Amino acid sequence: MRSAQKKVALVRSQIQPERRLRHRVIVASNGRAGSTLTYSALMEGLNKTDPRPVKRARFVPRLAHAEHSAPCLFKTHDFPAALGAWPETTRAVFCFGDTQDSALSVYSAKSRYGDEWVTEHFEHLQATGSFDELFERDVLQQARQVKEWAIFEQVPVLCVHYDALWDHEETISDFTGIAFKAPPRRARVAKDIPSDLRQAAERLYGPIDALINQLPKCFVAGPQYKGLVSKLPS
């Protein structure tokens, strides 16, 4: 917690007050982990100070193909590698959470949003398999998302667990240069998942989440986490 605040303060000190909105902000996640909430809240904050970039804010499937003249605000489920070619004024917030909860959420979403939503979500996350394999292997590459974002250094990355978004509003605001105010927290809706699939999800994602839960709830990405995330499956 204290370490993250110090590093955010350093990043903040490098952003001149008159240039606070002249940078690029990316909101990323392993899916169903608070990125939509974070993106929407940042858009609201940005709209109060400089509505011009809000008109260009959007979801970008692939960061390498995004046109990113500053200031801008994007949401993505892409991996971070392409940001190595972005200007140093870029700031990324990576929202992460329990991979099991995310997978169960995707399963539940199919009945609510339909096959088209599932197909699009799998494309955005560059899935390596089909919906039928959701509880057989990590087809949505959630472990890889955490593995790559947690140690990425070519642009500053603030990693925030879904459960910690409400506790770190000031940190997110300082890091991005945009006022961040999360909406009132709502309890997660219980999902109607067959018991055999829940058990399969626990077997697959339980060990992944056991490692992810050893990470701080809010931290600036860096090499110090390489030893831990290297244990995650590729």
PDB file of C-alpha atoms in Angstrom:
ATOM      1  CA  MET A   1       0.000   0.000   0.000  1.00  0.00           C
ATOM      2  CA  ARG A   2       2.633   2.556   1.085  1.00  0.00           C
ATOM      3  CA  SER A   3       4.987   1.490  -1.702  1.00  0.00           C
ATOM      4  CA  ALA A   4       2.272   1.995  -4.323  1.00  0.00           C
ATOM      5  CA  GLN A   5       1.509   5.465  -2.971  1.00  0.00           C
ATOM      6  CA  LYS A   6       5.174   6.468  -3.143  1.00  0.00           C
ATOM      7  CA  LYS A   7       5.509   5.291  -6.723  1.00  0.00           C
ATOM      8  CA  VAL A   8       2.271   7.010  -7.731  1.00  0.00           C
ATOM      9  CA  ALA A   9       3.549  10.205  -6.104  1.00  0.00           C
ATOM     10  CA  LEU A  10       6.684   9.957  -8.214  1.00  0.00           C
ATOM     11  CA  VAL A  11       4.657   9.537 -11.399  1.00  0.00           C
ATOM     12  CA  ARG A  12       2.408  12.401 -10.354  1.00  0.00           C
ATOM     13  CA  SER A  13       5.402  14.668  -9.782  1.00  0.00           C
ATOM     14  CA  GLN A  14       6.451  14.072 -13.373  1.00  0.00           C
ATOM     15  CA  ILE A  15       3.132  15.396 -14.692  1.00  0.00           C
ATOM     16  CA  GLN A  16       3.160  19.186 -14.776  1.00  0.00           C
ATOM     17  CA  PRO A  17      -0.139  20.660 -13.466  1.00  0.00           C
ATOM     18  CA  GLU A  18      -0.859  22.439 -16.714  1.00  0.00           C
ATOM     19  CA  ARG A  19      -0.262  19.204 -18.622  1.00  0.00           C
ATOM     20  CA  ARG A  20      -2.320  16.859 -16.476  1.00  0.00           C
ATOM     21  CA  LEU A  21      -4.723  16.048 -19.282  1.00  0.00           C
ATOM     22  CA  ARG A  22      -2.152  15.882 -22.057  1.00  0.00           C
ATOM     23  CA  HIS A  23      -1.417  12.212 -21.671  1.00  0.00           C
ATOM     24  CA  ARG A  24      -2.900   8.869 -22.652  1.00  0.00           C
ATOM     25  CA  VAL A  25      -4.800   6.691 -20.190  1.00  0.00           C
ATOM     26  CA  ILE A  26      -5.468   3.005 -20.798  1.00  0.00           C
ATOM     27  CA  VAL A  27      -7.835   0.932 -18.664  1.00  0.00           C
ATOM     28  CA  ALA A  28      -7.172  -2.787 -19.101  1.00  0.00           C
ATOM     29  CA  SER A  29      -8.257  -5.974 -17.350  1.00  0.00           C
ATOM     30  CA  ASN A  30      -8.398  -9.742 -17.498  1.00  0.00           C
ATOM     31  CA  GLY A  31     -12.138  -9.378 -18.148  1.00  0.00           C
ATOM     32  CA  ARG A  32     -15.093  -8.984 -15.786  1.00  0.00           C
ATOM     33  CA  ALA A  33     -12.766  -7.407 -13.212  1.00  0.00           C
ATOM     34  CA  GLY A  34     -13.878  -3.789 -12.941  1.00  0.00           C
ATOM     35  CA  SER A  35     -12.452  -2.230 -16.087  1.00  0.00           C
ATOM     36  CA  THR A  36     -15.858  -0.994 -17.305  1.00  0.00           C
ATOM     37  CA  LEU A  37     -16.544   0.580 -13.901  1.00  0.00           C
ATOM     38  CA  THR A  38     -13.108   2.217 -13.850  1.00  0.00           C
ATOM     39  CA  TYR A  39     -13.318   3.408 -17.458  1.00  0.00           C
ATOM     40  CA  SER A  40     -16.789   4.902 -16.952  1.00  0.00           C
ATOM     41  CA  ALA A  41     -15.778   6.645 -13.724  1.00  0.00           C
ATOM     42  CA  LEU A  42     -12.694   8.142 -15.375  1.00  0.00           C
ATOM     43  CA  MET A  43     -14.820   9.350 -18.278  1.00  0.00           C
ATOM     44  CA  GLU A  44     -17.102  11.123 -15.809  1.00  0.00           C
ATOM     45  CA  GLY A  45     -14.138  12.725 -14.084  1.00  0.00           C
ATOM     46  CA  LEU A  46     -12.572  13.776 -17.361  1.00  0.00           C
ATOM     47  CA  ASN A  47     -15.830  15.216 -18.629  1.00  0.00           C
ATOM     48  CA  LYS A  48     -15.889  17.631 -15.708  1.00  0.00           C
ATOM     49  CA  THR A  49     -12.488  19.113 -16.558  1.00  0.00           C
ATOM     50  CA  ASP A  50     -11.960  18.571 -20.274  1.00  0.00           C
ATOM     51  CA  PRO A  51     -14.858  17.050 -22.241  1.00  0.00           C
ATOM     52  CA  ARG A  52     -12.969  17.100 -25.546  1.00  0.00           C
ATOM     53  CA  PRO A  53     -11.152  13.768 -25.162  1.00  0.00           C
ATOM     54  CA  VAL A  54     -14.322  12.128 -23.817  1.00  0.00           C
ATOM     55  CA  LYS A  55     -15.743  12.273 -27.329  1.00  0.00           C
ATOM     56  CA  ARG A  56     -12.834  10.143 -28.530  1.00  0.00           C
ATOM     57  CA  ALA A  57     -12.847   7.707 -25.607  1.00  0.00           C
ATOM     58  CA  ARG A  58     -13.545   4.161 -26.738  1.00  0.00           C
ATOM     59  CA  PHE A  59     -12.798   0.467 -26.474  1.00  0.00           C
ATOM     60  CA  VAL A  60      -9.763  -0.589 -28.498  1.00  0.00           C
ATOM     61  CA  PRO A  61      -9.387  -4.327 -29.190  1.00  0.00           C
ATOM     62  CA  ARG A  62      -5.702  -4.046 -30.142  1.00  0.00           C
ATOM     63  CA  LEU A  63      -3.443  -1.344 -28.730  1.00  0.00           C
ATOM     64  CA  ALA A  64      -1.064  -1.595 -31.679  1.00  0.00           C
ATOM     65  CA  HIS A  65      -3.813  -0.335 -34.000  1.00  0.00           C
ATOM     66  CA  ALA A  66      -5.092   2.505 -31.824  1.00  0.00           C
ATOM     67  CA  GLU A  67      -4.627   6.125 -32.861  1.00  0.00           C
ATOM     68  CA  HIS A  68      -3.557   7.752 -29.627  1.00  0.00           C
ATOM     69  CA  SER A  69      -3.020  11.467 -29.931  1.00  0.00           C
ATOM     70  CA  ALA A  70      -3.128  12.952 -26.436  1.00  0.00           C
ATOM     71  CA  PRO A  71      -5.197  13.412 -24.442  1.00  0.00           C
ATOM     72  CA  CYS A  72      -7.152  10.183 -24.765  1.00  0.00           C
ATOM     73  CA  LEU A  73      -8.873   7.534 -22.683  1.00  0.00           C
ATOM     74  CA  PHE A  74      -9.189   3.947 -23.879  1.00  0.00           C
ATOM     75  CA  LYS A  75     -10.392   0.626 -22.531  1.00  0.00           C
ATOM     76  CA  THR A  76      -8.935  -2.688 -23.681  1.00  0.00           C
ATOM     77  CA  HIS A  77      -8.448  -6.369 -22.874  1.00  0.00           C
ATOM     78  CA  ASP A  78      -5.251  -6.489 -24.904  1.00  0.00           C
ATOM     79  CA  PHE A  79      -1.816  -7.452 -23.591  1.00  0.00           C
ATOM     80  CA  PRO A  80       0.591  -4.591 -22.788  1.00  0.00           C
ATOM     81  CA  ALA A  81       3.456  -5.278 -25.221  1.00  0.00           C
ATOM     82  CA  ALA A  82       2.284  -2.738 -27.819  1.00  0.00           C
ATOM     83  CA  LEU A  83       2.528   0.059 -25.238  1.00  0.00           C
ATOM     84  CA  GLY A  84       6.293  -0.152 -25.543  1.00  0.00           C
ATOM     85  CA  ALA A  85       5.935   1.966 -28.677  1.00  0.00           C
ATOM     86  CA  TRP A  86       3.653   4.535 -27.015  1.00  0.00           C
ATOM     87  CA  PRO A  87       4.920   7.864 -25.617  1.00  0.00           C
ATOM     88  CA  GLU A  88       6.117   8.010 -22.029  1.00  0.00           C
ATOM     89  CA  THR A  89       3.098  10.185 -21.224  1.00  0.00           C
ATOM     90  CA  THR A  90       1.001   7.006 -21.291  1.00  0.00           C
ATOM     91  CA  ARG A  91      -0.555   5.757 -18.051  1.00  0.00           C
ATOM     92  CA  ALA A  92      -2.260   2.354 -17.742  1.00  0.00           C
ATOM     93  CA  VAL A  93      -4.586   1.080 -15.032  1.00  0.00           C
ATOM     94  CA  PHE A  94      -4.827  -2.708 -15.014  1.00  0.00           C
ATOM     95  CA  CYS A  95      -7.890  -4.002 -13.163  1.00  0.00           C
ATOM     96  CA  PHE A  96      -7.557  -7.592 -12.051  1.00  0.00           C
ATOM     97  CA  GLY A  97      -9.551 -10.007  -9.948  1.00  0.00           C
ATOM     98  CA  ASP A  98     -10.266 -13.638  -9.259  1.00  0.00           C
ATOM     99  CA  THR A  99     -10.057 -15.602 -12.477  1.00  0.00           C
ATOM    100  CA  GLN A 100     -12.634 -18.086 -11.249  1.00  0.00           C
ATOM    101  CA  ASP A 101     -15.188 -15.335 -10.620  1.00  0.00           C
ATOM    102  CA  SER A 102     -14.425 -13.916 -14.058  1.00  0.00           C
ATOM    103  CA  ALA A 103     -14.916 -17.268 -15.792  1.00  0.00           C
ATOM    104  CA  LEU A 104     -18.174 -17.916 -13.930  1.00  0.00           C
ATOM    105  CA  SER A 105     -19.324 -14.414 -14.888  1.00  0.00           C
ATOM    106  CA  VAL A 106     -18.618 -15.134 -18.557  1.00  0.00           C
ATOM    107  CA  TYR A 107     -20.562 -18.393 -18.324  1.00  0.00           C
ATOM    108  CA  SER A 108     -23.506 -16.598 -16.725  1.00  0.00           C
ATOM    109  CA  ALA A 109     -23.346 -13.744 -19.231  1.00  0.00           C
ATOM    110  CA  LYS A 110     -24.103 -16.072 -22.119  1.00  0.00           C
ATOM    111  CA  SER A 111     -27.707 -16.541 -20.986  1.00  0.00           C
ATOM    112  CA  ARG A 112     -28.127 -12.799 -20.423  1.00  0.00           C
ATOM    113  CA  TYR A 113     -26.325 -11.344 -23.424  1.00  0.00           C
ATOM    114  CA  GLY A 114     -26.320 -14.175 -25.948  1.00  0.00           C
ATOM    115  CA  ASP A 115     -23.827 -15.932 -28.181  1.00  0.00           C
ATOM    116  CA  GLU A 116     -22.790 -12.754 -29.986  1.00  0.00           C
ATOM    117  CA  TRP A 117     -21.534 -11.196 -26.745  1.00  0.00           C
ATOM    118  CA  VAL A 118     -19.597 -14.362 -25.901  1.00  0.00           C
ATOM    119  CA  THR A 119     -17.983 -14.465 -29.347  1.00  0.00           C
ATOM    120  CA  GLU A 120     -16.953 -10.810 -29.084  1.00  0.00           C
ATOM    121  CA  HIS A 121     -15.611 -11.230 -25.550  1.00  0.00           C
ATOM    122  CA  PHE A 122     -13.522 -14.218 -26.588  1.00  0.00           C
ATOM    123  CA  GLU A 123     -12.115 -12.228 -29.508  1.00  0.00           C
ATOM    124  CA  HIS A 124     -11.231  -9.278 -27.292  1.00  0.00           C
ATOM    125  CA  LEU A 125      -9.356 -11.542 -24.876  1.00  0.00           C
ATOM    126  CA  GLN A 126      -7.646 -13.400 -27.717  1.00  0.00           C
ATOM    127  CA  ALA A 127      -9.054 -16.687 -26.465  1.00  0.00           C
ATOM    128  CA  THR A 128      -7.158 -19.848 -27.309  1.00  0.00           C
ATOM    129  CA  GLY A 129     -10.237 -22.072 -27.227  1.00  0.00           C
ATOM    130  CA  SER A 130     -14.016 -22.162 -27.237  1.00  0.00           C
ATOM    131  CA  PHE A 131     -16.729 -21.417 -24.686  1.00  0.00           C
ATOM    132  CA  ASP A 132     -17.121 -25.161 -24.090  1.00  0.00           C
ATOM    133  CA  GLU A 133     -13.534 -25.240 -22.804  1.00  0.00           C
ATOM    134  CA  LEU A 134     -14.031 -22.430 -20.287  1.00  0.00           C
ATOM    135  CA  PHE A 135     -13.663 -24.760 -17.307  1.00  0.00           C
ATOM    136  CA  GLU A 136     -11.173 -27.138 -18.898  1.00  0.00           C
ATOM    137  CA  ARG A 137      -8.276 -24.694 -19.344  1.00  0.00           C
ATOM    138  CA  ASP A 138      -7.581 -20.975 -19.135  1.00  0.00           C
ATOM    139  CA  VAL A 139      -8.824 -20.265 -22.661  1.00  0.00           C
ATOM    140  CA  LEU A 140      -9.259 -16.543 -21.915  1.00  0.00           C
ATOM    141  CA  GLN A 141      -5.579 -16.263 -20.971  1.00  0.00           C
ATOM    142  CA  GLN A 142      -6.361 -14.573 -17.689  1.00  0.00           C
ATOM    143  CA  ALA A 143      -3.186 -15.831 -16.039  1.00  0.00           C
ATOM    144  CA  ARG A 144      -1.147 -14.457 -18.930  1.00  0.00           C
ATOM    145  CA  GLN A 145      -2.853 -11.072 -18.552  1.00  0.00           C
ATOM    146  CA  VAL A 146      -1.789 -10.781 -14.917  1.00  0.00           C
ATOM    147  CA  LYS A 147       1.617 -12.232 -15.698  1.00  0.00           C
ATOM    148  CA  GLU A 148       2.402  -9.587 -18.312  1.00  0.00           C
ATOM    149  CA  TRP A 149       0.734  -6.498 -16.851  1.00  0.00           C
ATOM    150  CA  ALA A 150       2.128  -6.971 -13.318  1.00  0.00           C
ATOM    151  CA  ILE A 151       5.733  -6.613 -14.483  1.00  0.00           C
ATOM    152  CA  PHE A 152       5.373  -4.245 -17.444  1.00  0.00           C
ATOM    153  CA  GLU A 153       7.639  -1.203 -17.096  1.00  0.00           C
ATOM    154  CA  GLN A 154       7.826   0.551 -20.450  1.00  0.00           C
ATOM    155  CA  VAL A 155       5.000   2.824 -19.372  1.00  0.00           C
ATOM    156  CA  PRO A 156       3.747   3.264 -15.782  1.00  0.00           C
ATOM    157  CA  VAL A 157       1.074   0.697 -14.891  1.00  0.00           C
ATOM    158  CA  LEU A 158      -1.072   0.829 -11.769  1.00  0.00           C
ATOM    159  CA  CYS A 159      -2.528  -2.590 -10.965  1.00  0.00           C
ATOM    160  CA  VAL A 160      -5.679  -2.514  -8.827  1.00  0.00           C
ATOM    161  CA  HIS A 161      -7.699  -5.501  -7.637  1.00  0.00           C
ATOM    162  CA  TYR A 162     -11.448  -5.170  -8.195  1.00  0.00           C
ATOM    163  CA  ASP A 163     -12.111  -5.317  -4.451  1.00  0.00           C
ATOM    164  CA  ALA A 164      -9.705  -2.420  -3.856  1.00  0.00           C
ATOM    165  CA  LEU A 165     -11.080   0.094  -6.374  1.00  0.00           C
ATOM    166  CA  TRP A 166     -13.168   1.844  -3.719  1.00  0.00           C
ATOM    167  CA  ASP A 167     -10.228   2.014  -1.305  1.00  0.00           C
ATOM    168  CA  HIS A 168      -7.835   3.603  -3.784  1.00  0.00           C
ATOM    169  CA  GLU A 169      -9.830   6.340  -5.480  1.00  0.00           C
ATOM    170  CA  GLU A 170      -7.243   8.985  -4.596  1.00  0.00           C
ATOM    171  CA  THR A 171      -4.377   6.807  -5.805  1.00  0.00           C
ATOM    172  CA  ILE A 172      -6.096   6.206  -9.161  1.00  0.00           C
ATOM    173  CA  SER A 173      -6.899   9.909  -9.482  1.00  0.00           C
ATOM    174  CA  ASP A 174      -3.307  10.940  -8.789  1.00  0.00           C
ATOM    175  CA  PHE A 175      -1.878   8.304 -11.101  1.00  0.00           C
ATOM    176  CA  THR A 176      -4.073   9.104 -14.108  1.00  0.00           C
ATOM    177  CA  GLY A 177      -4.453  12.849 -13.549  1.00  0.00           C
ATOM    178  CA  ILE A 178      -8.227  12.367 -13.814  1.00  0.00           C
ATOM    179  CA  ALA A 179     -10.612  12.574 -10.857  1.00  0.00           C
ATOM    180  CA  PHE A 180     -11.776   9.023 -10.136  1.00  0.00           C
ATOM    181  CA  LYS A 181     -14.890   8.387  -8.061  1.00  0.00           C
ATOM    182  CA  ALA A 182     -16.215   4.836  -8.096  1.00  0.00           C
ATOM    183  CA  PRO A 183     -19.994   4.386  -8.034  1.00  0.00           C
ATOM    184  CA  PRO A 184     -21.586   2.888  -4.918  1.00  0.00           C
ATOM    185  CA  ARG A 185     -20.507  -0.702  -4.575  1.00  0.00           C
ATOM    186  CA  ARG A 186     -23.146  -3.322  -5.260  1.00  0.00           C
ATOM    187  CA  ALA A 187     -23.053  -6.906  -4.082  1.00  0.00           C
ATOM    188  CA  ARG A 188     -22.248  -9.402  -6.797  1.00  0.00           C
ATOM    189  CA  VAL A 189     -25.342 -11.216  -8.041  1.00  0.00           C
ATOM    190  CA  ALA A 190     -25.331 -14.926  -7.249  1.00  0.00           C
ATOM    191  CA  LYS A 191     -24.832 -16.949 -10.410  1.00  0.00           C
ATOM    192  CA  ASP A 192     -26.840 -20.030 -11.232  1.00  0.00           C
ATOM    193  CA  ILE A 193     -24.038 -22.387 -12.205  1.00  0.00           C
ATOM    194  CA  PRO A 194     -24.353 -26.201 -12.183  1.00  0.00           C
ATOM    195  CA  SER A 195     -22.394 -27.714  -9.299  1.00  0.00           C
ATOM    196  CA  ASP A 196     -20.225 -29.849 -11.568  1.00  0.00           C
ATOM    197  CA  LEU A 197     -19.087 -26.761 -13.473  1.00  0.00           C
ATOM    198  CA  ARG A 198     -18.398 -24.878 -10.247  1.00  0.00           C
ATOM    199  CA  GLN A 199     -16.218 -27.733  -9.098  1.00  0.00           C
ATOM    200  CA  ALA A 200     -14.398 -27.796 -12.439  1.00  0.00           C
ATOM    201  CA  ALA A 201     -13.879 -24.026 -12.195  1.00  0.00           C
ATOM    202  CA  GLU A 202     -12.430 -24.394  -8.705  1.00  0.00           C
ATOM    203  CA  ARG A 203     -10.017 -27.101  -9.824  1.00  0.00           C
ATOM    204  CA  LEU A 204      -8.798 -25.038 -12.767  1.00  0.00           C
ATOM    205  CA  TYR A 205      -8.790 -21.491 -11.478  1.00  0.00           C
ATOM    206  CA  GLY A 206      -8.306 -22.081  -7.741  1.00  0.00           C
ATOM    207  CA  PRO A 207      -4.508 -22.548  -8.001  1.00  0.00           C
ATOM    208  CA  ILE A 208      -4.246 -19.510 -10.303  1.00  0.00           C
ATOM    209  CA  ASP A 209      -6.184 -17.334  -7.868  1.00  0.00           C
ATOM    210  CA  ALA A 210      -4.094 -18.598  -4.944  1.00  0.00           C
ATOM    211  CA  LEU A 211      -1.052 -17.053  -6.631  1.00  0.00           C
ATOM    212  CA  ILE A 212      -2.809 -13.867  -7.755  1.00  0.00           C
ATOM    213  CA  ASN A 213      -4.080 -13.285  -4.218  1.00  0.00           C
ATOM    214  CA  GLN A 214      -0.471 -13.041  -3.043  1.00  0.00           C
ATOM    215  CA  LEU A 215      -0.103  -9.805  -5.015  1.00  0.00           C
ATOM    216  CA  PRO A 216      -0.856  -6.492  -3.289  1.00  0.00           C
ATOM    217  CA  LYS A 217      -4.345  -5.174  -3.910  1.00  0.00           C
ATOM    218  CA  CYS A 218      -2.884  -1.987  -5.406  1.00  0.00           C
ATOM    219  CA  PHE A 219       0.653  -1.675  -6.764  1.00  0.00           C
ATOM    220  CA  VAL A 220       2.747  -0.159  -9.517  1.00  0.00           C
ATOM    221  CA  ALA A 221       3.910  -2.879 -11.916  1.00  0.00           C
ATOM    222  CA  GLY A 222       7.566  -3.790 -11.748  1.00  0.00           C
ATOM    223  CA  PRO A 223      10.181  -6.543 -11.802  1.00  0.00           C
ATOM    224  CA  GLN A 224       9.803  -7.252  -8.092  1.00  0.00           C
ATOM    225  CA  TYR A 225       6.687  -9.290  -8.908  1.00  0.00           C
ATOM    226  CA  LYS A 226       8.349 -11.417 -11.557  1.00  0.00           C
ATOM    227  CA  GLY A 227       9.191 -14.264  -9.207  1.00  0.00           C
ATOM    228  CA  LEU A 228       5.585 -14.604  -8.123  1.00  0.00           C
ATOM    229  CA  VAL A 229       3.802 -14.212 -11.458  1.00  0.00           C
ATOM    230  CA  SER A 230       6.318 -16.470 -13.208  1.00  0.00           C
ATOM    231  CA  LYS A 231       4.619 -19.323 -11.353  1.00  0.00           C
ATOM    232  CA  LEU A 232       1.361 -18.597 -13.185  1.00  0.00           C
ATOM    233  CA  PRO A 233       0.629 -20.863 -16.161  1.00  0.00           C
ATOM    234  CA  SER A 234       1.423 -19.423 -19.586  1.00  0.00           C
TER     235      SER A 234
END
